[in-house]
């Protein structure tokens, strides 16, 4: 299959490119090489031998048309990620993620390309599934700065104020985006679904949980927490853990995410035209942010993490994946354990390291 991979020069995209090429697909990469992630520009791009690279932005209809020429399917990874610095980043997020996706989908319609694997995110759920002993499954309310300032990080029941028990979040959970990035990722899914219905397309959206592994970008306002910890260790500094470190996450290795993309691409042909379906992509191992910092510090040889009590209001406390749908329907299994993955990542170079 001839595949267009947008954002294919990035952290996840380059892993997907290698996997698809290894599976026998022909891969063409379209990447804008945004300076925040690719400070070295085109000269610093490192892709597997045999991958065709085109430097272009998904917001540019002409660049998209050239990239779509002759392809059978699109794997759309291009996005601006992370929480950024503040709400002033909102136009950039909406432009990169939503306008870019709309331009790509319009181009696919004109080119007659009907199959799409979309990189989604667990951030669309906001806070994950929570259970109150008295009121059952509930959605925690917005975070309150005064409570966080007092060190009360756990969300209470919005009805009675009692402690909640966090659980796994399935794809049928209501969407509740709690920051700009999350809102743009949900909008991407809605745009793709609307395109599928209008144009007879087929969409599989992969809602990534916390992806980590070799090739993560060095610490920027847009980097993931594992990258921030790993960058601090490389500087000889203690990883700075926000809140009390008890935030529950599902850290999934980038190699397993690449395998999920390959499985989704293979499954598209069996999907009916006009359809879209979402899948969580998680390891199935619930870990805390503090555990990730401690595991990396041990594997790296220190220094030990420091719990700061600081917070970001746009963060969520707990969100972990129920990935049983992906396992059952696409026969996907995570292969890299938390222990093996963090040990590997502790010694791996980050993107931008020399």
Short mmCIF file of C-alpha atoms in Angstrom, two decimals:
data_model
loop_
_atom_site.label_atom_id
_atom_site.label_comp_id
_atom_site.label_asym_id
_atom_site.label_seq_id
_atom_site.Cartn_x
_atom_site.Cartn_y
_atom_site.Cartn_z
CA UNK A 1 0.00 0.00 0.00
CA UNK A 2 1.20 3.53 -0.78
CA UNK A 3 0.79 5.57 2.41
CA UNK A 4 1.05 9.30 3.08
CA UNK A 5 2.30 9.84 6.62
CA UNK A 6 1.82 13.41 7.83
CA UNK A 7 4.11 14.53 10.64
CA UNK A 8 6.29 11.56 9.80
CA UNK A 9 9.55 13.24 10.82
CA UNK A 10 8.40 13.64 14.42
CA UNK A 11 8.78 11.41 17.46
CA UNK A 12 5.79 9.13 16.87
CA UNK A 13 5.69 9.69 13.12
CA UNK A 14 9.23 8.46 12.52
CA UNK A 15 8.50 5.28 14.50
CA UNK A 16 5.35 4.74 12.43
CA UNK A 17 7.35 5.31 9.22
CA UNK A 18 9.86 2.63 10.20
CA UNK A 19 7.12 0.17 11.10
CA UNK A 20 5.12 0.70 7.90
CA UNK A 21 8.23 0.42 5.76
CA UNK A 22 9.16 -2.80 7.54
CA UNK A 23 5.69 -4.17 6.84
CA UNK A 24 6.20 -3.65 3.11
CA UNK A 25 4.29 -0.41 2.58
CA UNK A 26 5.57 2.46 0.48
CA UNK A 27 5.83 5.52 2.71
CA UNK A 28 5.78 9.20 1.79
CA UNK A 29 6.27 11.70 4.64
CA UNK A 30 4.87 15.23 4.67
CA UNK A 31 6.18 17.33 7.55
CA UNK A 32 6.29 21.08 8.19
CA UNK A 33 9.29 20.68 10.55
CA UNK A 34 7.95 23.17 13.09
CA UNK A 35 10.93 24.84 14.82
CA UNK A 36 9.70 23.99 18.33
CA UNK A 37 10.23 20.31 17.55
CA UNK A 38 12.71 20.38 14.64
CA UNK A 39 15.17 23.20 15.36
CA UNK A 40 17.66 21.72 12.89
CA UNK A 41 15.30 22.06 9.91
CA UNK A 42 15.38 19.74 6.87
CA UNK A 43 19.09 18.99 7.24
CA UNK A 44 18.42 17.30 10.59
CA UNK A 45 15.64 14.98 9.36
CA UNK A 46 16.47 11.31 9.97
CA UNK A 47 14.13 8.83 8.33
CA UNK A 48 14.61 5.18 7.35
CA UNK A 49 16.15 4.50 3.95
CA UNK A 50 13.41 4.22 1.38
CA UNK A 51 11.02 6.77 2.88
CA UNK A 52 10.18 9.65 0.54
CA UNK A 53 10.27 13.02 2.32
CA UNK A 54 8.37 16.14 1.29
CA UNK A 55 8.82 19.35 3.29
CA UNK A 56 5.39 20.95 3.52
CA UNK A 57 2.56 22.00 5.81
CA UNK A 58 -0.83 20.29 5.98
CA UNK A 59 -2.35 23.79 6.03
CA UNK A 60 -1.00 24.35 2.51
CA UNK A 61 -3.49 22.90 0.01
CA UNK A 62 -0.91 22.77 -2.79
CA UNK A 63 1.58 20.87 -0.64
CA UNK A 64 -1.16 18.46 0.42
CA UNK A 65 -2.21 17.87 -3.20
CA UNK A 66 1.36 17.01 -4.19
CA UNK A 67 1.76 14.69 -1.23
CA UNK A 68 -1.52 12.86 -1.94
CA UNK A 69 -0.66 12.10 -5.56
CA UNK A 70 -0.79 8.33 -6.05
CA UNK A 71 -1.36 7.29 -2.43
CA UNK A 72 -3.90 4.73 -1.19
CA UNK A 73 -4.28 5.82 2.44
CA UNK A 74 -3.25 8.53 4.89
CA UNK A 75 -1.83 8.13 8.38
CA UNK A 76 -2.28 11.58 9.95
CA UNK A 77 0.17 12.26 12.78
CA UNK A 78 0.85 15.95 12.14
CA UNK A 79 -0.17 18.07 15.14
CA UNK A 80 0.99 20.61 17.66
CA UNK A 81 1.10 18.72 20.96
CA UNK A 82 1.28 19.40 24.71
CA UNK A 83 -0.33 22.09 26.83
CA UNK A 84 1.95 24.90 25.64
CA UNK A 85 2.54 27.98 27.76
CA UNK A 86 -0.83 29.72 28.09
CA UNK A 87 -4.03 30.49 26.22
CA UNK A 88 -2.13 32.71 23.80
CA UNK A 89 -1.12 29.42 22.12
CA UNK A 90 -4.76 28.75 21.16
CA UNK A 91 -4.57 30.11 17.58
CA UNK A 92 -1.47 28.03 16.87
CA UNK A 93 -3.09 24.85 18.19
CA UNK A 94 -6.31 25.42 16.25
CA UNK A 95 -4.38 26.30 13.11
CA UNK A 96 -2.00 23.35 13.17
CA UNK A 97 -4.45 20.73 14.38
CA UNK A 98 -7.89 21.69 13.10
CA UNK A 99 -7.30 23.88 10.06
CA UNK A 100 -4.52 21.50 9.02
CA UNK A 101 -6.82 18.49 9.34
CA UNK A 102 -9.59 20.24 7.40
CA UNK A 103 -7.22 21.11 4.53
CA UNK A 104 -5.93 17.53 4.48
CA UNK A 105 -9.45 16.04 4.42
CA UNK A 106 -10.56 18.36 1.62
CA UNK A 107 -7.48 17.35 -0.34
CA UNK A 108 -8.21 13.67 0.24
CA UNK A 109 -11.73 14.15 -1.10
CA UNK A 110 -10.43 15.82 -4.26
CA UNK A 111 -7.77 13.12 -4.72
CA UNK A 112 -10.19 10.25 -4.14
CA UNK A 113 -8.27 8.92 -1.15
CA UNK A 114 -10.81 7.34 1.20
CA UNK A 115 -8.83 5.64 4.01
CA UNK A 116 -7.53 7.50 7.07
CA UNK A 117 -5.79 6.51 10.30
CA UNK A 118 -5.97 9.52 12.63
CA UNK A 119 -3.66 10.13 15.58
CA UNK A 120 -6.05 11.01 18.41
CA UNK A 121 -5.42 11.45 22.11
CA UNK A 122 -6.69 10.41 25.51
CA UNK A 123 -6.93 14.12 26.38
CA UNK A 124 -10.40 14.17 24.81
CA UNK A 125 -11.71 12.46 27.97
CA UNK A 126 -10.56 15.15 30.41
CA UNK A 127 -10.55 13.47 33.80
CA UNK A 128 -10.84 9.72 33.38
CA UNK A 129 -13.51 7.42 34.79
CA UNK A 130 -14.26 7.96 38.51
CA UNK A 131 -16.58 6.14 40.91
CA UNK A 132 -18.30 7.47 44.03
CA UNK A 133 -19.38 4.90 46.61
CA UNK A 134 -22.75 6.63 46.93
CA UNK A 135 -23.42 8.15 43.51
CA UNK A 136 -21.75 5.67 41.17
CA UNK A 137 -19.85 6.81 38.10
CA UNK A 138 -19.41 10.58 38.10
CA UNK A 139 -17.48 13.22 36.19
CA UNK A 140 -15.28 15.38 38.45
CA UNK A 141 -15.86 19.11 38.20
CA UNK A 142 -13.33 21.71 37.07
CA UNK A 143 -10.13 21.96 39.08
CA UNK A 144 -10.11 24.76 41.63
CA UNK A 145 -6.88 26.70 42.11
CA UNK A 146 -7.50 27.25 45.83
CA UNK A 147 -7.81 23.49 46.41
CA UNK A 148 -4.67 22.77 44.42
CA UNK A 149 -2.78 25.52 46.26
CA UNK A 150 -3.71 23.76 49.50
CA UNK A 151 -2.29 20.47 48.20
CA UNK A 152 -5.68 18.84 47.72
CA UNK A 153 -5.13 17.27 44.31
CA UNK A 154 -7.67 14.44 44.28
CA UNK A 155 -11.00 15.41 42.65
CA UNK A 156 -14.00 14.97 44.98
CA UNK A 157 -17.44 13.72 44.03
CA UNK A 158 -19.25 16.69 42.46
CA UNK A 159 -22.44 15.67 44.27
CA UNK A 160 -21.38 14.88 47.83
CA UNK A 161 -17.70 15.82 48.02
CA UNK A 162 -16.61 12.30 48.99
CA UNK A 163 -13.34 10.77 47.72
CA UNK A 164 -13.51 9.08 44.33
CA UNK A 165 -11.98 5.86 43.03
CA UNK A 166 -10.37 6.27 39.58
CA UNK A 167 -10.81 3.52 36.99
CA UNK A 168 -10.09 2.70 33.36
CA UNK A 169 -11.64 4.86 30.66
CA UNK A 170 -13.26 3.24 27.61
CA UNK A 171 -13.94 4.77 24.24
CA UNK A 172 -17.62 5.25 25.07
CA UNK A 173 -16.80 7.68 27.91
CA UNK A 174 -18.19 11.19 27.32
CA UNK A 175 -15.75 13.67 25.81
CA UNK A 176 -14.70 16.42 28.21
CA UNK A 177 -11.70 18.35 26.80
CA UNK A 178 -10.20 20.53 29.53
CA UNK A 179 -7.57 22.53 27.68
CA UNK A 180 -7.04 23.98 24.20
CA UNK A 181 -4.97 21.06 22.95
CA UNK A 182 -7.65 18.62 24.05
CA UNK A 183 -10.36 20.65 22.32
CA UNK A 184 -8.42 20.63 19.05
CA UNK A 185 -7.85 16.87 19.22
CA UNK A 186 -11.56 16.26 19.71
CA UNK A 187 -12.32 18.61 16.81
CA UNK A 188 -9.95 16.57 14.61
CA UNK A 189 -12.04 13.47 15.30
CA UNK A 190 -15.28 15.30 14.53
CA UNK A 191 -13.87 16.69 11.28
CA UNK A 192 -12.69 13.23 10.21
CA UNK A 193 -16.05 11.68 11.04
CA UNK A 194 -17.89 14.38 9.08
CA UNK A 195 -15.56 13.81 6.11
CA UNK A 196 -16.17 10.06 6.23
CA UNK A 197 -19.95 10.52 6.17
CA UNK A 198 -19.89 13.13 3.41
CA UNK A 199 -17.27 11.51 1.19
CA UNK A 200 -17.63 7.78 1.81
CA UNK A 201 -14.37 7.63 3.73
CA UNK A 202 -13.22 5.21 6.41
CA UNK A 203 -11.58 6.48 9.60
CA UNK A 204 -9.91 4.73 12.50
CA UNK A 205 -8.88 7.16 15.26
CA UNK A 206 -6.20 6.00 17.69
CA UNK A 207 -6.45 7.77 21.05
CA UNK A 208 -2.87 7.60 22.29
CA UNK A 209 -2.22 7.62 26.00
CA UNK A 210 1.14 8.85 27.32
CA UNK A 211 3.59 7.85 24.60
CA UNK A 212 7.28 7.67 25.47
CA UNK A 213 10.47 6.15 24.10
CA UNK A 214 13.61 6.88 22.08
CA UNK A 215 13.48 9.95 19.89
CA UNK A 216 11.27 12.09 22.15
CA UNK A 217 11.98 15.81 21.72
CA UNK A 218 14.07 17.50 24.37
CA UNK A 219 12.28 19.58 26.99
CA UNK A 220 10.17 22.32 25.43
CA UNK A 221 6.77 23.69 26.56
CA UNK A 222 5.28 21.08 24.20
CA UNK A 223 7.21 18.01 25.41
CA UNK A 224 5.69 15.12 27.33
CA UNK A 225 6.40 14.53 31.01
CA UNK A 226 8.72 11.58 30.35
CA UNK A 227 10.83 13.77 28.08
CA UNK A 228 11.00 16.51 30.73
CA UNK A 229 12.23 13.99 33.31
CA UNK A 230 14.76 12.47 30.93
CA UNK A 231 16.08 15.90 29.89
CA UNK A 232 16.55 16.93 33.53
CA UNK A 233 18.53 13.77 34.25
CA UNK A 234 20.74 14.40 31.22
CA UNK A 235 21.56 17.83 32.68
CA UNK A 236 22.41 16.27 36.03
CA UNK A 237 19.27 17.72 37.62
CA UNK A 238 16.55 16.03 39.65
CA UNK A 239 13.30 15.45 37.75
CA UNK A 240 10.65 17.91 38.98
CA UNK A 241 7.42 16.06 39.76
CA UNK A 242 4.27 18.19 39.88
CA UNK A 243 1.48 17.84 42.45
CA UNK A 244 2.30 14.89 44.73
CA UNK A 245 3.33 12.55 41.92
CA UNK A 246 0.20 10.45 42.33
CA UNK A 247 -1.35 11.32 38.96
CA UNK A 248 -2.35 8.04 37.29
CA UNK A 249 -1.37 7.55 33.66
CA UNK A 250 -0.91 4.79 31.09
CA UNK A 251 2.59 5.10 29.62
CA UNK A 252 2.75 3.29 26.28
CA UNK A 253 5.95 2.69 24.32
CA UNK A 254 6.29 4.37 20.93
CA UNK A 255 7.02 1.01 19.29
CA UNK A 256 3.66 -0.30 20.45
CA UNK A 257 1.97 2.84 19.14
CA UNK A 258 3.61 2.32 15.75
CA UNK A 259 2.30 -1.26 15.74
CA UNK A 260 -1.21 0.01 16.49
CA UNK A 261 -1.01 2.31 13.46
CA UNK A 262 0.06 -0.59 11.27
CA UNK A 263 -2.82 -2.72 12.57
CA UNK A 264 -5.32 0.09 11.97
CA UNK A 265 -4.07 0.67 8.44
CA UNK A 266 -4.49 -3.03 7.64
CA UNK A 267 -8.01 -3.04 9.13
CA UNK A 268 -9.37 -0.11 7.10
CA UNK A 269 -10.27 -2.20 4.04
CA UNK A 270 -12.82 -4.18 6.05
CA UNK A 271 -14.59 -1.09 7.38
CA UNK A 272 -17.77 0.15 5.66
CA UNK A 273 -17.63 3.44 3.72
CA UNK A 274 -18.83 6.42 5.73
CA UNK A 275 -17.68 4.96 9.05
CA UNK A 276 -15.38 6.04 11.86
CA UNK A 277 -14.31 4.26 15.02
CA UNK A 278 -12.05 5.20 17.92
CA UNK A 279 -9.57 3.02 19.79
CA UNK A 280 -7.63 3.67 22.98
CA UNK A 281 -3.94 2.86 22.66
CA UNK A 282 -2.48 2.12 26.09
CA UNK A 283 -0.17 -0.40 27.68
CA UNK A 284 -2.70 -1.66 30.21
CA UNK A 285 -0.24 -0.88 33.04
CA UNK A 286 -1.50 1.87 35.33
CA UNK A 287 1.45 3.90 36.66
CA UNK A 288 1.82 7.25 38.36
CA UNK A 289 3.83 10.22 37.17
CA UNK A 290 5.99 9.77 40.26
CA UNK A 291 6.69 6.17 39.31
CA UNK A 292 7.83 7.22 35.86
CA UNK A 293 10.22 9.80 37.34
CA UNK A 294 11.59 7.28 39.85
CA UNK A 295 12.04 4.53 37.24
CA UNK A 296 13.95 6.83 34.90
CA UNK A 297 16.11 8.17 37.72
CA UNK A 298 17.03 4.65 38.85
CA UNK A 299 17.88 3.51 35.34
CA UNK A 300 19.85 6.68 34.63
CA UNK A 301 21.73 6.58 37.93
CA UNK A 302 20.11 9.59 39.63
CA UNK A 303 19.55 12.15 40.91
CA UNK A 304 16.31 11.22 42.63
CA UNK A 305 13.10 13.04 41.69
CA UNK A 306 11.83 16.00 43.70
CA UNK A 307 8.11 16.33 44.38
CA UNK A 308 7.33 20.03 44.04
CA UNK A 309 3.61 20.43 44.76
CA UNK A 310 3.37 22.71 41.73
CA UNK A 311 0.55 22.18 39.25
CA UNK A 312 -0.89 23.26 35.93
CA UNK A 313 -4.58 24.10 36.05
CA UNK A 314 -5.13 22.60 32.57
CA UNK A 315 -3.80 19.18 33.61
CA UNK A 316 -6.04 16.34 34.71
CA UNK A 317 -5.48 14.22 37.79
CA UNK A 318 -6.14 10.70 36.51
CA UNK A 319 -6.75 9.24 33.07
CA UNK A 320 -5.90 5.64 32.18
CA UNK A 321 -6.92 3.48 29.26
CA UNK A 322 -9.17 0.53 28.69
CA UNK A 323 -7.60 -0.72 25.44
CA UNK A 324 -9.62 -3.94 25.21
CA UNK A 325 -11.42 -2.79 22.04
CA UNK A 326 -8.13 -2.44 20.17
CA UNK A 327 -6.96 -5.83 21.40
CA UNK A 328 -10.20 -7.58 20.50
CA UNK A 329 -10.95 -5.97 17.13
CA UNK A 330 -7.48 -5.35 15.65
CA UNK A 331 -5.59 -8.16 17.38
CA UNK A 332 -3.05 -5.69 18.81
CA UNK A 333 -1.00 -6.35 21.93
CA UNK A 334 1.55 -4.10 23.66
CA UNK A 335 4.97 -5.75 23.61
CA UNK A 336 7.10 -3.38 25.73
CA UNK A 337 6.64 -3.47 29.51
CA UNK A 338 7.00 -0.39 31.69
CA UNK A 339 10.20 -1.79 33.25
CA UNK A 340 11.84 -2.60 29.92
CA UNK A 341 10.67 0.59 28.25
CA UNK A 342 11.87 2.96 30.96
CA UNK A 343 15.24 1.18 31.16
CA UNK A 344 15.68 1.61 27.41
CA UNK A 345 14.49 5.21 27.42
CA UNK A 346 16.83 6.21 30.24
CA UNK A 347 19.81 5.47 28.01
CA UNK A 348 18.39 6.59 24.67
CA UNK A 349 19.18 9.95 23.05
CA UNK A 350 16.46 12.56 22.82
CA UNK A 351 15.61 14.38 19.60
CA UNK A 352 17.95 17.36 19.42
CA UNK A 353 20.82 15.68 21.32
CA UNK A 354 23.70 16.32 18.96
#
